[in-house]
Coordinates of C-alpha atoms and ligand atoms in Angstrom, one line a residue:
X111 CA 0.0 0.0 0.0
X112 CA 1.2 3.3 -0.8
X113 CA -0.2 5.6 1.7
X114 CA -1.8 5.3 4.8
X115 CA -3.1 8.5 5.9
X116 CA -5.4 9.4 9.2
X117 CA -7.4 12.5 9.0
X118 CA -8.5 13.6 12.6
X119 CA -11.0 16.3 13.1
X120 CA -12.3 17.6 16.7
X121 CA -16.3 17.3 17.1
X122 CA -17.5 21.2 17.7
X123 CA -14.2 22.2 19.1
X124 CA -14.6 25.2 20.7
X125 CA -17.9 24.2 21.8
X126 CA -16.7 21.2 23.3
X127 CA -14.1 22.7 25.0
X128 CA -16.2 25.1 26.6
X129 CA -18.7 22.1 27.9
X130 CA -16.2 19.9 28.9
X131 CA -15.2 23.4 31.0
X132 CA -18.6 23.7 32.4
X133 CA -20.6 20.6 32.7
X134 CA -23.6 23.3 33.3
X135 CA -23.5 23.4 29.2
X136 CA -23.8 19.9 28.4
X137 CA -26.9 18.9 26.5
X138 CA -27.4 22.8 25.6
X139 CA -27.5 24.8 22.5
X140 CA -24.3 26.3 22.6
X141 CA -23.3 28.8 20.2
X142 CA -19.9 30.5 19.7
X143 CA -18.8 33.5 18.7
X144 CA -20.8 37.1 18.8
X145 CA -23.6 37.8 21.5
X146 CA -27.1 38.0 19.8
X147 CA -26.8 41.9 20.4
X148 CA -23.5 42.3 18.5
X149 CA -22.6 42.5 15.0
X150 CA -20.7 39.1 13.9
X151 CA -20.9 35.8 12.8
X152 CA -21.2 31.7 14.7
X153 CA -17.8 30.6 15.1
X154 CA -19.3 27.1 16.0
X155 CA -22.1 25.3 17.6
X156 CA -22.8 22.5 19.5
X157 CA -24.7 19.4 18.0
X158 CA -27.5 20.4 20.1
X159 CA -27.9 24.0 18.3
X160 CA -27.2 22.4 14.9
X161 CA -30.7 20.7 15.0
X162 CA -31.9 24.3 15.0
X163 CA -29.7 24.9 11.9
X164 CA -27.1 27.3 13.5
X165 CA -24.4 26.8 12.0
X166 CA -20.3 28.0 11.1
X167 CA -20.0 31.5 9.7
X168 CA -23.8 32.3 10.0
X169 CA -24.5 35.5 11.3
X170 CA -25.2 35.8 14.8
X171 CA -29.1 37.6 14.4
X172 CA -30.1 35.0 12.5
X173 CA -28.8 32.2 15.3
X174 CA -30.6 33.9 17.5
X175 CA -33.8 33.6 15.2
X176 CA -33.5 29.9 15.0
X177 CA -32.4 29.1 18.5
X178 CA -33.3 32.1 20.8
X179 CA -33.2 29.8 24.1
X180 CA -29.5 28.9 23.2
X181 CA -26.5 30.0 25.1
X182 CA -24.1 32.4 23.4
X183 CA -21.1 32.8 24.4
X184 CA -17.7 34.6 23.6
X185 CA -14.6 32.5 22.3
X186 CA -11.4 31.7 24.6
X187 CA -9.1 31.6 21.8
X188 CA -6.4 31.2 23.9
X189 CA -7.6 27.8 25.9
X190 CA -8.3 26.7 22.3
X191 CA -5.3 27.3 21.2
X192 CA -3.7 25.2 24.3
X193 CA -5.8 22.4 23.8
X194 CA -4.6 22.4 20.0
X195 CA -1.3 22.0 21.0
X196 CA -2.1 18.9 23.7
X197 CA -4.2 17.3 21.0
X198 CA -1.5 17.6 18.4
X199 CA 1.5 16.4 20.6
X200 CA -0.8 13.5 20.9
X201 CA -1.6 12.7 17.6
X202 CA 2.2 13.5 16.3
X203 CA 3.4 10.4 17.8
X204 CA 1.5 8.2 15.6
X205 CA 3.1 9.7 12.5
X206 CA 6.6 10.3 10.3
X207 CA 4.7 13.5 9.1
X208 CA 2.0 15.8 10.5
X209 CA 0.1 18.4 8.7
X210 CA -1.6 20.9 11.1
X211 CA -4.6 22.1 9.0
X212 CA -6.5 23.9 11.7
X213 CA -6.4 24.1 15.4
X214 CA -8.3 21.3 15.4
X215 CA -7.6 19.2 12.4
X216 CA -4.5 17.4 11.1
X217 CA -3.9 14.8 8.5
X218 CA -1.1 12.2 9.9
X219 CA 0.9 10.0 7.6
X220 CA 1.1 6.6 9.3
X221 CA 2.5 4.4 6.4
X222 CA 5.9 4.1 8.0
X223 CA 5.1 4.2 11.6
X224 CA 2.3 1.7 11.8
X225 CA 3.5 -0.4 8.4
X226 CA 0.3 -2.6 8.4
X227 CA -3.0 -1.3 7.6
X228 CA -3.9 -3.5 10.3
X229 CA -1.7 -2.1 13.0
X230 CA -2.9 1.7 11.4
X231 CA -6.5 0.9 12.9
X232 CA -5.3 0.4 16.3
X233 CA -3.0 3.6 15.7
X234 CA -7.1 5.3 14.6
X235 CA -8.2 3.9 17.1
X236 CA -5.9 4.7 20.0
X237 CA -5.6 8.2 18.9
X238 CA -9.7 8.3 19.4
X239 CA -9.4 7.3 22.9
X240 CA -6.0 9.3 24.0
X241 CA -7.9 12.4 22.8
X242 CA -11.0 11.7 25.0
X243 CA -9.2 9.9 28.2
X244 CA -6.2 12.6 28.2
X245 CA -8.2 15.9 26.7
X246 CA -11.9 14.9 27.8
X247 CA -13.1 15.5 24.2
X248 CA -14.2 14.0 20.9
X249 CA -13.1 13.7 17.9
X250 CA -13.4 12.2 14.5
X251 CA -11.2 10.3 12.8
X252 CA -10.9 9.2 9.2
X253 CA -8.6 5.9 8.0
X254 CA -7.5 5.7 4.1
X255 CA -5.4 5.3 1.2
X256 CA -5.6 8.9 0.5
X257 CA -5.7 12.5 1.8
X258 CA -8.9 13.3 0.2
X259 CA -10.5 9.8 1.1
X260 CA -9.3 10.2 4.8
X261 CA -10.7 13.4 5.2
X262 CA -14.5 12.5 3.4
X263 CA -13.2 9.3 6.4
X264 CA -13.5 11.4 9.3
X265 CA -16.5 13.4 8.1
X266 CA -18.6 10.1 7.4
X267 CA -19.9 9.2 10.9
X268 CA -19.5 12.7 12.9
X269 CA -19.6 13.7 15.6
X270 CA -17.5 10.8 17.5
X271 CA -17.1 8.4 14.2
X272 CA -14.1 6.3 12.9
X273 CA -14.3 5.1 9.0
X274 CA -11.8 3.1 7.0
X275 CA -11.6 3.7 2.8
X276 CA -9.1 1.3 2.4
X277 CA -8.5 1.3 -1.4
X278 CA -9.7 3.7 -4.5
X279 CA -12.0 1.3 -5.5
X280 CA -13.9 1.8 -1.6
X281 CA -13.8 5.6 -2.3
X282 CA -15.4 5.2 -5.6
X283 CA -17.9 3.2 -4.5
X284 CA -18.7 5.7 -1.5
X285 CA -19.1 8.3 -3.3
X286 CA -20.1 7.2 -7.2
X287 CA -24.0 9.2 -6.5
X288 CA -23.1 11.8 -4.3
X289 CA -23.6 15.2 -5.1
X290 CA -20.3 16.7 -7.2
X291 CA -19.5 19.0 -3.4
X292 CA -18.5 15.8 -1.4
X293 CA -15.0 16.1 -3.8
X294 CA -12.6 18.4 -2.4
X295 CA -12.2 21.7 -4.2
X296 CA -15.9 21.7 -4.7
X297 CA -17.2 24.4 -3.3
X298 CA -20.7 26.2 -4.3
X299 CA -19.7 28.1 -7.2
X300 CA -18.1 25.2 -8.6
X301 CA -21.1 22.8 -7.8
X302 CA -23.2 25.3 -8.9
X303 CA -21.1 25.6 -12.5
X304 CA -21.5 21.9 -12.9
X305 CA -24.9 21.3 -11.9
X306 CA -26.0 23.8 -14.8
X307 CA -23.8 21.5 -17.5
X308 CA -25.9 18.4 -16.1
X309 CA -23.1 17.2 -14.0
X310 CA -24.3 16.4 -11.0
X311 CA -23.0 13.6 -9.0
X312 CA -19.3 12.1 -9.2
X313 CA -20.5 9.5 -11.5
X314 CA -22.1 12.7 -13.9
X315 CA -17.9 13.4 -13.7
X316 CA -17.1 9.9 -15.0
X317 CA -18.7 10.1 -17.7
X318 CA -18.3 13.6 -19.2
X319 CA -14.1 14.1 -18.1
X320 CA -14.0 16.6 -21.3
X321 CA -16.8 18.3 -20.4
X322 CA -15.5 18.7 -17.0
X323 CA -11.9 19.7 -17.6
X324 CA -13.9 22.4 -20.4
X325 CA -15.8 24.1 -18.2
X326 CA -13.2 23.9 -15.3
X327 CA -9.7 23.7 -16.8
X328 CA -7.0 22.6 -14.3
X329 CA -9.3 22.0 -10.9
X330 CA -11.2 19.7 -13.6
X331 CA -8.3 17.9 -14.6
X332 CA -8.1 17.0 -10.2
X333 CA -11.4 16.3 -10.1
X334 CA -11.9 14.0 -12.7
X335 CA -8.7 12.3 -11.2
X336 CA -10.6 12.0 -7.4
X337 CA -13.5 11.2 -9.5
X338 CA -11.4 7.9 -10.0
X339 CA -9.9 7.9 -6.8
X340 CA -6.8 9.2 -7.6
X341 CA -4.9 11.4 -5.0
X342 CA -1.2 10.9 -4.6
X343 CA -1.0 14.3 -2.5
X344 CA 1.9 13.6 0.6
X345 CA 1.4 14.4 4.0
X346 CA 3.4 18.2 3.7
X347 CA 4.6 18.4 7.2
X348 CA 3.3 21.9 8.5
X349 CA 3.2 23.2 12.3
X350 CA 2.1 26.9 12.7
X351 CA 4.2 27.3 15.8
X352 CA 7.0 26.5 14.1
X353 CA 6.2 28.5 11.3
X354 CA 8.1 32.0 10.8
X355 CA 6.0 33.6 8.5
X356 CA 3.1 32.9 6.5
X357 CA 2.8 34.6 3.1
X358 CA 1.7 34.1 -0.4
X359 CA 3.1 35.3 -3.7
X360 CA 2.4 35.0 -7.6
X361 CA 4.5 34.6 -10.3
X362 CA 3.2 36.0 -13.6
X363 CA 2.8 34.4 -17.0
X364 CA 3.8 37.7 -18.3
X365 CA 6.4 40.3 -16.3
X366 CA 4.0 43.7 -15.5
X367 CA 4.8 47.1 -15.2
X368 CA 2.3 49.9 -13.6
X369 CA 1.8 50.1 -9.7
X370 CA -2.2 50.3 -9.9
X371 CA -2.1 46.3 -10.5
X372 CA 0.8 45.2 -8.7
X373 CA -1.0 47.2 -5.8
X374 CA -4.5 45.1 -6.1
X375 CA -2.6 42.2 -6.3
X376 CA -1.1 42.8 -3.4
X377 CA -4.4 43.5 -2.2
X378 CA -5.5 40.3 -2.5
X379 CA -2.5 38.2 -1.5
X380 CA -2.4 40.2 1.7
X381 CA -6.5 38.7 2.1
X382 CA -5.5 35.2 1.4
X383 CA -2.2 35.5 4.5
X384 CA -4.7 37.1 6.4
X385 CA -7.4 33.4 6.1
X386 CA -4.3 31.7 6.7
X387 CA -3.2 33.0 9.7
X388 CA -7.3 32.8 11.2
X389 CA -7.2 29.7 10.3
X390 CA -4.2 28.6 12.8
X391 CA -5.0 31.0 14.9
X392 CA -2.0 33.6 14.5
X393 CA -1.0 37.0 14.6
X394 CA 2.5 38.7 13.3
X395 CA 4.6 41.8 14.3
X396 CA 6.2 41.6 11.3
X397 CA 5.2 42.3 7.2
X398 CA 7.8 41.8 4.1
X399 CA 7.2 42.6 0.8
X400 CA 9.1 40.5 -2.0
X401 CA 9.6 41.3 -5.0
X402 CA 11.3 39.6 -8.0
X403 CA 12.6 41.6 -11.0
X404 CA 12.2 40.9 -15.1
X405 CA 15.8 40.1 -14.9
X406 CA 15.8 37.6 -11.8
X407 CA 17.5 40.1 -9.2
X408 CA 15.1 40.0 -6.0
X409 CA 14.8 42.1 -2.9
X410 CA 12.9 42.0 0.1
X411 CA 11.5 44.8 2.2
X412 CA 10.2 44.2 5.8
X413 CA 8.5 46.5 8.0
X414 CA 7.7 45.9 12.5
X415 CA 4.1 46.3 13.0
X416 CA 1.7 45.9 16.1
X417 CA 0.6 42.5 16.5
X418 CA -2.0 42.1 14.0
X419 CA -2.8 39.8 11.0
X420 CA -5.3 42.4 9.3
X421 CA -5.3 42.1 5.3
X422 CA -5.8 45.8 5.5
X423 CA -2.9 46.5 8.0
X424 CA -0.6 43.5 5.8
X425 CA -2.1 46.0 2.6
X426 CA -1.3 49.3 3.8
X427 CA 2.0 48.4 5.0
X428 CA 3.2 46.1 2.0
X429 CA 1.9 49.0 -0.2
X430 CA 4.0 51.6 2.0
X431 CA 7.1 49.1 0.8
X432 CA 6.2 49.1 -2.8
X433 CA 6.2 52.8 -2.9
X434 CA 9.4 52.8 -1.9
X435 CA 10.8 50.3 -4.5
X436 CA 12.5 51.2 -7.7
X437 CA 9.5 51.2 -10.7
X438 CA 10.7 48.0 -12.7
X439 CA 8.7 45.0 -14.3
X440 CA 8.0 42.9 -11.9
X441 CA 7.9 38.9 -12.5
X442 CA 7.1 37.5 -9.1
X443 CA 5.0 39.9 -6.0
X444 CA 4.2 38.1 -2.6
X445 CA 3.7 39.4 0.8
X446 CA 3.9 37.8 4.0
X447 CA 3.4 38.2 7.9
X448 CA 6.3 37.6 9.9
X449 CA 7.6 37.4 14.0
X450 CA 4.5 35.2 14.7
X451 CA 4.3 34.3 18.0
X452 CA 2.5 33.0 21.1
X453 CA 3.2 37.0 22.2
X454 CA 1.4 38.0 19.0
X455 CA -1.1 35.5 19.7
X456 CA -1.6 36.8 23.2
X457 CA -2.9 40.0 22.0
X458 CA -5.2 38.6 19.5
X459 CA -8.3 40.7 19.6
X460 CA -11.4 38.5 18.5
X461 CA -11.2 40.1 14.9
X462 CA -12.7 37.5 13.1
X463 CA -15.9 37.0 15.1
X464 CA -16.4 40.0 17.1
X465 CA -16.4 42.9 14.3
X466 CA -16.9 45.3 17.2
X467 CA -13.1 46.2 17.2
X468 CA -11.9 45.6 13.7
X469 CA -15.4 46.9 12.3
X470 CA -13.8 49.8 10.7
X471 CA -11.1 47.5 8.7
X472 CA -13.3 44.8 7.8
X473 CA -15.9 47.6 6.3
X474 CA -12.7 48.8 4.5
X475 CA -11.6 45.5 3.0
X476 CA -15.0 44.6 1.7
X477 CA -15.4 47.8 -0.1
X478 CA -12.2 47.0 -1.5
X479 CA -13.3 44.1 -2.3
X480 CA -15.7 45.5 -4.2
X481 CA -14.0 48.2 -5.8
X482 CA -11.5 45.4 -7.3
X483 CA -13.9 43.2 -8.4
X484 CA -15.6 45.7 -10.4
X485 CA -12.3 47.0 -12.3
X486 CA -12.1 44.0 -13.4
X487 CA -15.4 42.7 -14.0
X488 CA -15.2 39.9 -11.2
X489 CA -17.7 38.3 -8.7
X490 CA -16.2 38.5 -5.6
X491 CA -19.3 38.7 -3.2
X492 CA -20.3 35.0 -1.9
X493 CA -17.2 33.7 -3.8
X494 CA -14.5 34.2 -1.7
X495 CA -13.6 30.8 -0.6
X496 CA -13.2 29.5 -3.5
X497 CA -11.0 32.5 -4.4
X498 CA -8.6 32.0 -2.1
X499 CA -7.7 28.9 -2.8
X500 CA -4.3 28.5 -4.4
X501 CA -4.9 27.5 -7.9
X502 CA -7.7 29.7 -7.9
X503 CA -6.1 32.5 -6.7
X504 CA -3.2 32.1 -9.2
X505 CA -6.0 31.9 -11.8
X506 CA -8.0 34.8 -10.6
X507 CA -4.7 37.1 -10.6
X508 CA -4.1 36.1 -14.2
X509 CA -7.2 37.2 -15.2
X510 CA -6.4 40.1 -13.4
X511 CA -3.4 40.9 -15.3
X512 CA -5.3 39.9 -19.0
X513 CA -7.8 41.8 -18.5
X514 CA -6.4 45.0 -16.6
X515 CA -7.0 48.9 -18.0
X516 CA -3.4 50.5 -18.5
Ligands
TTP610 P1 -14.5 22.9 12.2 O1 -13.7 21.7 12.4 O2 -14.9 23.3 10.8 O3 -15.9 22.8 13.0 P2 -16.1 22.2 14.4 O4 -15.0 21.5 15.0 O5 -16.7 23.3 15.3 O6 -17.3 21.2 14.2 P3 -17.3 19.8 13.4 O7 -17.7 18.8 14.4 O8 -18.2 19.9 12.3 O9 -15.9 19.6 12.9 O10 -13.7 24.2 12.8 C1 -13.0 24.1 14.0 C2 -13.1 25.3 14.8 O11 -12.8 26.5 14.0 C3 -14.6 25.6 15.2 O12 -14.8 25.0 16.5 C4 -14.6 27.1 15.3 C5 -13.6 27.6 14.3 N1 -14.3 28.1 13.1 C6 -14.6 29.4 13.0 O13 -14.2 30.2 13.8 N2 -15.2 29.9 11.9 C7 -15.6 29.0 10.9 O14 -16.3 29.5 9.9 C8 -15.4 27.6 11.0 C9 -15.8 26.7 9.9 C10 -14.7 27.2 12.1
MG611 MG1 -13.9 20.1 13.8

């Protein structure tokens, strides 16, 4: 066998940690994130609240219409962040290589370390009950042949489920006449894009590959791949704490001249490093602009900021570097936050969920937004997901640079 990959995901994370916390919650709605009476979004809810259909991301006003007897209550990010840590030191010893995807989700690569798809099931399942006898919590865990297969694994029987896709031909079989968004990549617009071609389920994929890679060009290429089974992606070992920076850059097809562009591309790299960092839960003090030349010579310009990992701060700063450059077609523009640390982190303010504080920013970065999309005749609104995703993103910005005005 060539891989054997775990995927383990936490159950409700920061709504479990909270009820394991204070037994008082237990068997409650519990919703995270904003108070009903403040402007922001559900971080998470508990199972309990999800029957009332509160879910990730949603605003908080409409929680509060569908489960107005539930218990709101402000993230800890810091105890989250300390239980990350515990639950990954536990899972790390099962594997040769660990790739931390969010505080509470990693993908372990066991193929060496267990050497037996056999002994890999007791790996699943000891990892399952270390994370509930030592951290009082649940999780999910996913057993495969694959990254992608582990991780539709650990989603199959949530909250507190284990599932083994042992081979590509288990996965296909899974998933044959599900809807196109249980393949990775697929988000709505996609789904959306191939449900109007008649494609609907992974099978509809099967069956009309040209069609697919037509309408969707590289991604479709992957997807009608996955459709098969195929994923030969490795376990890219990846700890945020060990991380020094996190940044993004493009190289274009064609070198580009003129600041206007250069500037919204920044613009948007500086959005993506700013998802990234959310994601694992990070602040920087530090920003560097990079910047490679028509002719190959590259420099680098760094700036100290306040703790922060605001795409408009990470903008405003990496433009205030740019300006200070030498005017020369560019080949290669990335920007990244640097001197991350559990200092940085300290400070966090609650920026993603609580708009209270950041309100002024975030309004600025969506009118941005906005602005940008319309010089270029793009969609941004409701899209943004998809956007940021790398090949996406690489995509978008050569559209970008195709269809720019002067
Ligand atoms: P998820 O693993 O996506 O969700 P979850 O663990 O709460 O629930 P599930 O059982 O479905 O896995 O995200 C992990 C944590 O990340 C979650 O507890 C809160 C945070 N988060 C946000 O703050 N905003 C978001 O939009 C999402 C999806 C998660
Ligand atoms: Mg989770």
């Amino acid at each position: 066998m060539d891989q054997i990959i775990i995927h383990v995901d936490m159950d409700a994370f920061y709504a479990s940690v909270e009820i394991r916390d204070n037994p008082e919650l237990r068997g409650r709605p519990l919703i995270i994130g904003s108070l009903p009476h403040e402007r922001g979004v559900v971080a998470t809810a508990s199972y309990e609240a999800r029957k009332y259909g509160v879910h990730s991301a949603m605003n908080i006003k409409e929680a509060y219409r569908l489960c107005p007897n539930g218990v709101y209550m402000h993230p800890h990010f810091e105890k989250y962040r300390a239980v990350s840590q515990q639950l990954h030191a536990i899972w790390d010893a099962y594997a040769s290589a660990s790739e931390t995807i969010a505080l509470d989700e990693a993908y372990l690569d066991v193929t060496q370390m267990a050497g037996s798809w056999e002994r890999a099931q007791v790996f699943a399942r000891e990892i399952k009950r270390r994370t509930l006898e030592e951290l009082h919590l649940t999780c999910s865990v996913g057993l495969a042949y694959s990254k992608s297969a582990a991780k539709t694994a650990s989603e199959e029987k949530k909250p507190d489920g284990y599932f083994e896709i042992p081979t590509a031909e288990d996965f296909v079989r899974l998933i044959l006449d599900r809807d196109v968004r249980v393949l990775l990549t697929v988000g709505e617009k996609t789904g959306e894009k191939l449900h109007r071609a008649g494609i609907r389920t992974v099978r509809d994929i099967r069956e009309k590959q040209q069609e697919v890679v037509r309408l969707l060009g590289k991604q479709g290429v992957w997807l009608t791949r996955l459709a098969f089974g195929e994923d030969h992606r490795r376990v890219t070992p990846y700890n945020p704490q060990d991380a020094k920076s996190i940044g993004r850059e493009v190289t274009f097809q064609e070198d580009v001249s003129g600041r206007p562009f250069l500037k919204d591309v920044l613009f948007l790299l500086a959005l993506s490093v700013e998802r990234r960092a959310a994601r694992v839960g990070l602040c920087g003090e530090g920003v560097t602009l990079k910047l490679t030349y028509a002719d190959m010579k590259g420099i680098t310009r760094s700036k100290r900021v306040a703790s922060t990992r605001s795409a408009w701060t990470l903008y405003r700063e990496a433009e205030g570097l740019l300006d200070r450059t030498a005017d020369r077609p560019v080949r290669l523009i990335g920007v990244s936050l640097t001197h991350l640390s559990d200092q940085a982190y300290r400070q966090l303010r609650f920026e993603d969920i609580l708009h209270d504080g950041a309100a002024e920013e975030e309004k600025e970065t969506q009118a941005a937004l906005l602005r940008l999309g319309e010089r270029y005749g793009l969609d941004f609104a409701g899209n943004l997901d998809k956007v940021f995703r790398s090949d996406t993103l690489y995509r978008t910005i050569e559209y970008m640079r195709r269809h720019r005005k002067g």
